[in-house]
Amino acid sequence: MNCKTLDKNSQDEVTNLFTSVFTSSEGEKEGKLIGNLVSELSSGIDNQNIICFGTYVEKSIIGSIFFSRLQFKEAIQVYMLAPVAINTEHQGKGVGQALINHGLNELKNRSVAVAITYGDPSFYSKVGFQALSENVIQAPIKLSMPEGWLGQSLTGEPIPTINERPICVKEFNDPAYW
Ligand SMILES: CC(C)(COP(=O)(O)OP(=O)(O)OC[C@H]1O[C@@H](n2cnc3c(N)ncnc32)[C@H](O)[C@@H]1OP(=O)(O)O)[C@@H](O)C(=O)NCCC(=O)NCCS
């Protein structure tokens, strides 16, 4: 099993992975929604504003994660982890946590200050995320589940308060994802 940094050439395999994983776990409608998001995100991978990692067993992709930049006027590097999918047959074996930790280490090596995600606190707390108040860092779009807004500092310092609303990459500019 190994983790790789992916580029645009992985668009089809990554899109198929997310579509099938989310169709199995959340149903056909959500599978299509996340599949479309991932198709757009993966065609925009530039390893800067949109970063993607995959876990492979031999030549098959079994998991993938995206990080995308949240842009502030202030000079601080903040990335959002979303979405994440592990092949249904490989879930519950530590693959998701290992891939997320790999991605967070890559961000630390790039001197990123804060990682954010939006999801189930009971899973993401296992990889260091904690509830994040929008008084500290606002979401780019109105959240339907503010309790799922989570963050972690990658510097060892507390997460700094940023008094402006960030801009997300255009692929996330749809309230359906929030
Ligand atoms: C959620 C997901 C990414 C986790 O990856 P994974 O490789 O299965 O998880 P790991 O084996 O690394 O970690 C397992 C732990 O996370 C917990 N966990 C797994 N999926 C969970 C979920 N959907 N919600 C809450 N906790 C979850 C397990 O209870 C387990 O905890 P334990 O070790 O205390 O028993 C994966 O199951 C998946 O792709 N699910 C479907 C898509 C999805 O929900 N993506 C996340 C939202 S973007």
Coordinates of C-alpha atoms and ligand atoms in Angstrom, one line a residue:
M1 CA 0.0 0.0 0.0
N2 CA 1.4 3.4 -0.9
C3 CA 0.3 7.0 -1.0
K4 CA 0.9 9.1 -4.1
T5 CA 0.3 12.7 -5.1
L6 CA -2.0 12.6 -8.1
D7 CA -2.4 14.9 -11.1
K8 CA -5.1 15.5 -13.7
N9 CA -4.4 12.2 -15.4
S10 CA -6.1 10.5 -12.5
Q11 CA -9.5 12.2 -13.2
D12 CA -11.4 9.1 -14.3
E13 CA -10.1 6.7 -11.7
V14 CA -10.7 9.2 -8.9
T15 CA -14.1 10.2 -10.1
N16 CA -15.1 6.5 -10.4
L17 CA -13.8 5.8 -6.9
F18 CA -15.8 8.6 -5.3
T19 CA -19.0 7.9 -7.3
S20 CA -19.0 4.3 -6.3
V21 CA -18.1 4.8 -2.6
F22 CA -20.7 7.5 -2.1
T23 CA -23.3 5.6 -4.0
S24 CA -22.8 2.7 -1.7
S25 CA -22.7 4.7 1.5
E26 CA -25.2 7.5 0.8
G27 CA -27.3 6.4 -2.2
E28 CA -27.4 7.2 -5.9
K29 CA -28.2 10.9 -5.7
E30 CA -25.3 11.7 -3.3
G31 CA -23.0 9.4 -5.4
K32 CA -23.8 11.5 -8.5
L33 CA -23.4 14.8 -6.6
I34 CA -20.0 13.9 -5.2
G35 CA -18.9 12.2 -8.4
N36 CA -19.6 15.5 -10.3
L37 CA -17.7 17.5 -7.6
V38 CA -14.7 15.2 -7.9
S39 CA -14.8 15.2 -11.7
E40 CA -14.5 19.0 -11.6
L41 CA -12.0 19.1 -8.7
S42 CA -9.7 16.5 -10.4
S43 CA -9.7 18.3 -13.7
G44 CA -8.4 21.4 -11.7
I45 CA -5.6 19.6 -9.8
D46 CA -2.6 21.9 -9.9
N47 CA -0.9 20.7 -6.7
Q48 CA -1.3 24.2 -5.4
N49 CA -4.9 25.4 -5.1
I50 CA -6.2 21.8 -5.5
I51 CA -4.1 18.9 -4.2
C52 CA -5.0 15.3 -4.4
F53 CA -3.6 12.1 -2.9
G54 CA -4.4 8.5 -3.5
T55 CA -3.6 5.2 -1.8
Y56 CA -2.8 2.3 -4.1
V57 CA -2.7 -1.5 -3.7
E58 CA -0.5 -2.5 -6.6
K59 CA -2.0 -0.5 -9.5
S60 CA -5.5 -0.1 -8.1
I61 CA -6.6 3.1 -6.3
I62 CA -8.3 2.2 -3.0
G63 CA -8.6 5.7 -1.4
S64 CA -8.3 9.3 -2.2
I65 CA -8.5 12.7 -0.6
F66 CA -8.5 16.3 -1.8
F67 CA -7.2 19.5 -0.2
S68 CA -8.2 22.8 -1.6
R69 CA -7.1 26.3 -0.7
L70 CA -9.2 28.7 1.3
Q71 CA -8.0 32.1 0.1
F72 CA -7.8 35.1 2.5
K73 CA -6.5 38.6 1.8
E74 CA -4.3 38.0 4.9
A75 CA -1.1 36.1 4.1
I76 CA -2.0 32.8 5.8
Q77 CA -2.1 29.3 4.2
V78 CA -5.3 27.4 5.0
Y79 CA -6.5 24.3 3.2
M80 CA -9.7 22.4 3.4
L81 CA -9.8 18.6 3.4
A82 CA -12.8 17.4 1.3
P83 CA -13.9 15.0 0.1
V84 CA -12.5 11.7 1.3
A85 CA -13.3 8.2 0.0
I86 CA -12.0 4.8 0.8
N87 CA -13.1 1.8 -1.4
T88 CA -16.0 0.1 0.4
E89 CA -14.0 -3.2 0.7
H90 CA -11.1 -1.5 2.3
Q91 CA -12.9 0.6 4.9
G92 CA -12.4 0.2 8.6
K93 CA -8.7 -1.0 8.2
G94 CA -7.0 2.3 9.0
V95 CA -6.5 3.3 5.3
G96 CA -8.5 6.6 5.6
Q97 CA -6.6 7.7 8.7
A98 CA -3.2 6.8 7.1
L99 CA -4.0 8.7 3.9
I100 CA -5.3 11.8 5.8
N101 CA -2.2 11.8 8.0
H102 CA 0.0 11.5 4.9
G103 CA -1.8 14.5 3.4
L104 CA -1.5 16.6 6.6
N105 CA 2.3 15.9 6.7
E106 CA 2.6 17.1 3.2
L107 CA 0.8 20.3 4.1
K108 CA 3.1 20.7 7.1
N109 CA 6.1 20.3 4.8
R110 CA 4.7 23.1 2.7
S111 CA 4.3 25.4 5.8
V112 CA 0.5 25.4 5.7
A113 CA -0.8 26.9 8.9
V114 CA -4.3 25.4 9.3
A115 CA -6.2 22.5 7.9
I116 CA -10.0 22.6 8.0
T117 CA -12.6 20.0 7.2
Y118 CA -16.4 19.7 7.2
G119 CA -17.8 16.4 8.2
D120 CA -18.4 13.9 11.0
P121 CA -16.5 15.0 14.2
S122 CA -16.4 11.4 15.5
F123 CA -14.3 10.3 12.5
Y124 CA -12.2 13.4 11.9
S125 CA -11.3 13.8 15.6
K126 CA -9.2 10.6 15.1
V127 CA -6.9 12.5 12.8
G128 CA -6.6 15.7 15.0
F129 CA -9.6 17.8 14.0
Q130 CA -11.6 19.7 16.6
A131 CA -14.8 21.8 16.4
L132 CA -13.9 25.2 14.9
S133 CA -16.0 28.2 15.7
E134 CA -16.8 30.5 12.8
N135 CA -15.8 33.3 15.1
V136 CA -12.2 32.0 14.6
I137 CA -12.3 31.0 10.9
Q138 CA -15.5 31.5 8.8
A139 CA -16.7 29.1 6.2
P140 CA -16.8 30.4 2.6
I141 CA -20.4 29.5 2.2
K142 CA -23.3 29.2 4.7
L143 CA -23.0 25.9 6.5
S144 CA -26.1 23.6 6.9
M145 CA -24.3 21.7 9.7
P146 CA -22.1 24.2 11.6
E147 CA -21.2 21.4 14.1
G148 CA -19.3 19.7 11.2
W149 CA -16.9 22.7 10.8
L150 CA -13.6 21.4 12.1
G151 CA -10.0 22.5 12.2
Q152 CA -6.5 21.8 13.3
S153 CA -3.3 23.9 13.6
L154 CA -0.3 22.5 11.7
T155 CA 2.2 24.7 13.4
G156 CA 1.9 23.8 17.0
E157 CA 0.5 27.3 17.7
P158 CA -3.3 27.9 18.4
I159 CA -5.4 28.5 15.3
P160 CA -5.3 32.2 14.7
T161 CA -8.6 34.2 14.4
I162 CA -9.0 35.6 10.9
N163 CA -11.6 38.4 10.6
E164 CA -12.6 37.9 7.0
R165 CA -14.6 35.3 5.0
P166 CA -12.4 33.2 2.8
I167 CA -13.0 32.3 -0.9
C168 CA -13.0 28.6 -1.8
V169 CA -12.0 27.2 -5.1
K170 CA -14.7 27.7 -7.7
E171 CA -15.5 23.9 -7.8
F172 CA -17.0 24.2 -4.2
N173 CA -19.1 27.3 -5.1
D174 CA -22.4 25.5 -4.8
P175 CA -24.5 25.6 -1.6
A176 CA -25.4 21.9 -2.2
Y177 CA -22.0 20.9 -0.9
W178 CA -22.3 22.9 2.3
Ligands
LIG1 C1 -15.2 7.7 6.3 C2 -14.0 7.0 5.6 C3 -13.2 8.0 4.8 C4 -13.1 6.4 6.7 O1 -12.0 5.7 6.2 P1 -11.7 4.2 6.7 O2 -10.4 3.8 6.1 O3 -12.9 3.4 6.6 O4 -11.4 4.6 8.3 P2 -10.2 4.1 9.2 O5 -10.2 2.6 9.1 O6 -9.0 4.8 9.0 O7 -10.8 4.5 10.6 C5 -11.8 3.8 11.2 C6 -12.4 4.5 12.3 O8 -13.2 5.6 11.9 C7 -14.6 5.4 12.2 N1 -15.4 5.7 11.0 C8 -15.3 5.1 9.8 N2 -16.2 5.7 9.0 C9 -16.9 6.5 9.7 C10 -18.0 7.4 9.5 N3 -18.6 7.5 8.3 N4 -18.4 8.2 10.5 C11 -17.9 8.1 11.7 N5 -16.8 7.3 12.0 C12 -16.4 6.5 11.0 C13 -14.7 3.9 12.6 O9 -15.7 3.8 13.6 C14 -13.3 3.6 13.1 O10 -13.2 3.9 14.5 P3 -12.4 2.9 15.5 O11 -11.0 2.7 14.9 O12 -12.5 3.6 16.8 O13 -13.2 1.6 15.4 C15 -14.5 5.8 4.8 O14 -15.1 4.9 5.6 C16 -15.4 6.2 3.6 O15 -14.9 6.5 2.5 N6 -16.7 6.3 3.9 C17 -17.7 6.6 2.9 C18 -17.5 8.1 2.3 C19 -17.5 9.1 3.5 O16 -18.3 9.1 4.4 N7 -16.5 10.0 3.4 C20 -16.3 11.0 4.4 C21 -17.1 12.2 4.2 S1 -16.4 13.3 3.0

